[in-house]
Short mmCIF file of C-alpha atoms in Angstrom, two decimals:
data_model
loop_
_atom_site.label_atom_id
_atom_site.label_comp_id
_atom_site.label_asym_id
_atom_site.label_seq_id
_atom_site.Cartn_x
_atom_site.Cartn_y
_atom_site.Cartn_z
CA MET A 214 3.20 -7.91 10.57
CA ALA A 215 0.50 -6.60 12.93
CA VAL A 216 3.25 -5.23 15.19
CA VAL A 217 4.75 -3.36 12.24
CA ALA A 218 1.36 -1.92 11.28
CA ASN A 219 0.67 -0.80 14.87
CA TYR A 220 4.11 0.80 15.04
CA TRP A 221 3.47 2.63 11.77
CA GLN A 222 0.08 3.91 12.93
CA LYS A 223 1.52 5.13 16.25
CA LEU A 224 4.37 6.79 14.39
CA LEU A 225 1.96 8.60 12.09
CA THR A 226 0.10 9.94 15.12
CA VAL A 227 3.40 11.18 16.60
CA PHE A 228 4.18 12.89 13.28
CA MET A 229 1.00 14.92 13.55
CA VAL A 230 1.80 16.13 17.05
CA VAL A 231 5.58 16.49 17.01
CA HIS A 232 7.22 16.23 13.62
CA ALA A 233 5.06 16.19 10.49
CA PRO A 234 6.78 14.64 7.45
CA ARG A 235 8.09 17.06 4.84
CA MET A 236 6.72 16.36 1.37
CA LEU A 237 9.44 16.32 -1.31
CA HIS A 238 7.85 15.26 -4.57
CA ALA A 239 4.65 13.91 -6.09
CA GLY A 240 4.44 11.89 -9.29
CA ARG A 241 2.08 9.62 -11.16
CA VAL A 242 2.31 6.24 -12.85
CA THR A 243 -0.10 6.03 -15.78
CA PRO A 244 -1.71 2.69 -16.67
CA SER A 245 0.51 0.51 -18.84
CA PRO A 246 0.55 -3.30 -18.91
CA ARG A 247 4.34 -3.19 -19.37
CA TRP A 248 5.14 -0.88 -16.44
CA ALA A 249 7.62 -2.36 -13.99
CA MET A 250 10.34 -1.21 -11.61
CA THR A 251 13.14 -3.69 -10.97
CA SER A 252 14.69 -4.00 -7.51
CA HIS A 253 15.62 -0.58 -6.15
CA ALA A 254 15.62 1.52 -2.97
CA HIS A 255 15.34 5.24 -2.22
CA ASP A 256 17.15 7.57 0.18
CA PHE A 257 13.72 9.02 1.07
CA HIS A 258 10.46 7.46 2.22
CA GLU A 259 7.73 6.89 -0.35
CA LEU A 260 3.97 6.40 -0.25
CA ILE A 261 2.26 4.67 -3.16
CA VAL A 262 -1.47 5.43 -3.45
CA ILE A 263 -3.18 3.03 -5.86
CA LEU A 264 -5.96 4.77 -7.77
CA ARG A 265 -7.01 1.82 -9.92
CA GLY A 266 -5.74 -1.42 -11.43
CA MET A 267 -3.48 -4.01 -9.83
CA MET A 268 0.22 -4.37 -9.23
CA HIS A 269 2.51 -6.97 -7.71
CA VAL A 270 4.86 -5.70 -5.00
CA ARG A 271 7.75 -7.56 -3.42
CA GLY A 272 10.49 -6.63 -0.99
CA SER A 273 11.90 -7.09 2.52
CA GLY A 274 9.68 -10.03 3.49
CA PHE A 275 6.60 -8.52 1.85
CA GLU A 276 4.85 -9.84 -1.26
CA ALA A 277 1.32 -9.04 -2.36
CA GLU A 278 -1.07 -8.20 -5.18
CA CYS A 279 -2.26 -4.67 -4.41
CA GLY A 280 -5.15 -2.76 -5.91
CA GLU A 281 -7.46 0.22 -5.62
CA GLY A 282 -7.71 1.48 -2.05
CA ASP A 283 -4.30 0.14 -1.01
CA VAL A 284 -1.63 2.53 0.24
CA LEU A 285 1.95 1.27 0.49
CA LEU A 286 4.80 2.72 2.52
CA TYR A 287 8.33 2.06 1.27
CA PRO A 288 10.72 3.21 4.00
CA ALA A 289 14.04 4.66 2.87
CA GLY A 290 16.60 1.98 2.08
CA VAL A 291 14.11 -0.88 1.67
CA ILE A 292 14.76 -2.75 -1.58
CA HIS A 293 11.57 -3.49 -3.51
CA ASP A 294 10.26 -4.21 -6.97
CA GLU A 295 6.88 -3.55 -8.57
CA ARG A 296 5.08 -4.55 -11.75
CA SER A 297 1.69 -3.76 -13.19
CA ALA A 298 -0.88 -6.46 -13.87
CA ARG A 299 -0.96 -6.94 -17.63
CA ASP A 300 -4.72 -7.28 -17.88
CA ASP A 301 -5.56 -4.62 -15.28
CA PRO A 302 -2.80 -1.95 -15.51
CA VAL A 303 -2.13 -0.02 -12.35
CA GLU A 304 -2.41 3.75 -11.91
CA THR A 305 -0.77 5.29 -8.86
CA ILE A 306 0.29 8.55 -7.31
CA PHE A 307 3.57 8.36 -5.44
CA LEU A 308 4.62 10.82 -2.75
CA SER A 309 8.18 11.06 -1.48
CA PHE A 310 8.87 12.55 1.93
CA GLN A 311 11.42 12.99 4.70
CA ALA A 312 10.71 12.31 8.35
CA GLY A 313 12.63 12.80 11.56
CA GLU A 314 11.68 9.45 13.05
CA MET A 315 12.72 5.87 12.35
CA LEU A 316 10.24 3.94 10.22
CA PRO A 317 9.75 0.16 10.05
CA CYS A 318 12.33 -1.67 7.94
CA THR A 319 9.72 -3.36 5.77
CA ILE A 320 6.95 -2.41 3.37
CA VAL A 321 3.68 -1.56 5.13
CA ARG A 322 0.26 -1.87 3.49
CA LEU A 323 -2.65 0.23 4.72
CA VAL A 324 -6.20 0.68 3.47
CA ASP A 325 -7.80 3.90 2.27
CA GLY A 326 -11.34 2.66 2.91
CA ARG A 327 -13.04 6.03 2.58
CA GLY A 328 -11.07 7.29 -0.40
CA ARG A 329 -9.79 10.34 1.45
CA VAL A 330 -6.12 9.54 0.94
CA ARG A 331 -6.72 9.14 -2.81
CA ASP A 332 -8.46 12.53 -2.92
CA MET A 333 -5.65 14.26 -1.03
CA ALA A 334 -2.96 12.52 -3.10
CA ARG A 335 -4.64 13.73 -6.31
CA TRP A 336 -4.79 17.27 -4.91
CA ILE A 337 -1.12 17.20 -3.94
CA TYR A 338 -0.18 15.85 -7.37
CA GLU A 339 -2.20 18.50 -9.22
CA ASP A 340 -0.58 21.35 -7.24
CA ARG A 341 2.92 19.84 -7.07
CA LEU A 342 4.50 22.52 -9.28
CA ALA A 343 3.15 25.47 -7.28
CA THR A 344 5.78 28.11 -6.53
CA ASP A 345 3.71 30.50 -4.42
CA ALA A 346 4.84 30.29 -0.77
CA ARG A 347 1.28 30.10 0.55
CA ARG A 348 0.41 27.32 -1.88
CA ARG A 349 3.56 25.38 -0.90
CA ALA A 350 2.62 25.74 2.77
CA SER A 351 -0.87 24.53 1.91
CA LEU A 352 0.60 21.44 0.25
CA GLN A 353 2.64 20.62 3.36
CA ALA A 354 -0.53 20.97 5.47
CA LEU A 355 -2.40 18.71 3.06
CA GLY A 356 0.42 16.17 3.34
CA ALA A 357 0.08 16.28 7.13
CA ALA A 358 -3.68 15.72 6.77
CA LEU A 359 -3.01 12.74 4.52
CA PHE A 360 -0.75 11.20 7.16
CA ALA A 361 -3.36 11.89 9.84
CA GLU A 362 -5.91 9.96 7.80
CA LEU A 363 -3.48 7.07 7.38
CA SER A 364 -2.86 6.99 11.12
CA VAL A 365 -6.41 5.69 11.62
CA ALA A 366 -6.52 3.51 8.48
CA PRO A 367 -6.92 -0.25 8.97
CA ARG A 368 -4.13 -2.50 7.81
CA GLU A 369 -6.41 -4.96 6.04
CA LYS A 370 -9.53 -4.32 4.05
CA ALA A 371 -12.53 -6.58 4.27
CA ASP A 372 -13.37 -7.67 0.75
CA PRO A 373 -17.15 -8.06 0.39
CA ILE A 374 -16.73 -10.56 -2.45
CA VAL A 375 -16.39 -13.53 -0.07
CA ASP A 376 -19.65 -12.96 1.79
CA GLU A 377 -21.51 -11.99 -1.40
CA ILE A 378 -20.45 -15.11 -3.30
CA ARG A 379 -20.95 -17.47 -0.36
CA THR A 380 -24.45 -16.11 0.21
CA TRP A 381 -25.30 -16.42 -3.49
CA VAL A 382 -23.95 -19.99 -3.63
CA GLN A 383 -26.04 -21.02 -0.61
CA ARG A 384 -29.16 -19.65 -2.32
CA ASN A 385 -28.37 -21.39 -5.60
CA LEU A 386 -27.11 -24.81 -4.57
CA ARG A 387 -29.32 -26.51 -7.16
CA GLU A 388 -27.66 -24.61 -9.98
CA HIS A 389 -24.66 -25.87 -11.95
CA LEU A 390 -21.97 -23.79 -10.23
CA THR A 391 -18.69 -23.35 -12.06
CA LEU A 392 -15.84 -20.91 -11.74
CA ASP A 393 -17.13 -19.08 -14.81
CA VAL A 394 -20.61 -18.73 -13.26
CA LEU A 395 -19.19 -17.36 -10.02
CA ALA A 396 -16.91 -14.93 -11.87
CA LEU A 397 -19.86 -13.69 -13.93
CA ARG A 398 -21.88 -13.22 -10.74
CA ALA A 399 -19.03 -11.14 -9.26
CA GLY A 400 -18.75 -9.08 -12.45
CA LEU A 401 -15.13 -10.11 -12.98
CA SER A 402 -13.14 -12.14 -15.45
CA ARG A 403 -12.43 -15.72 -14.42
CA TYR A 404 -8.78 -14.81 -13.77
CA HIS A 405 -9.55 -11.73 -11.64
CA PHE A 406 -12.28 -13.50 -9.71
CA LEU A 407 -10.00 -16.41 -8.81
CA ARG A 408 -7.14 -14.14 -7.77
CA ARG A 409 -9.33 -11.78 -5.76
CA TYR A 410 -11.35 -14.51 -4.04
CA LYS A 411 -8.23 -16.46 -3.13
CA GLN A 412 -6.57 -13.35 -1.74
CA ALA A 413 -9.66 -12.49 0.32
CA ALA A 414 -10.55 -15.98 1.53
CA GLY A 415 -7.18 -17.66 1.73
#
């Protein structure tokens, strides 16, 4: 998977210099515990920018629980399915685009650690219906800037929950430590704490 991520990041850099992707459409998924998309594929590439909540994604050898700060690339033709977490409904902005280069044949997950991609995705979504030629050109430039930011984005995010909880446990070894106590310390429900800690720590 690291090879795929490196390929994607190199490709994004090439886009900026040679052939920037052409933005086609921007849309939004509003939070709903029942939201789901059964197996499907597109004839265009798609970026999913997760604003908040959690969703399960599966397709082409990829399966993960994804949340705020994650950015997913679905290359054209890759079959995938998605569903929102029932107790933490997902909100996303999706951007479809065309590109003149071959992309990886699997889903790629990148991290928007500084929140810049989320900001640009919101901007693109808000102005998506603009008809003025200058505004449309501005949107394409903003799309290119978004891809430039992704070209330096890490593939995995370091979740601080592991170090925070381990440090707290070491300082409180004499306490009666249960899953509920740890979840409360992390400010999460028992279910979310267990899922997030397992995902981060393995």
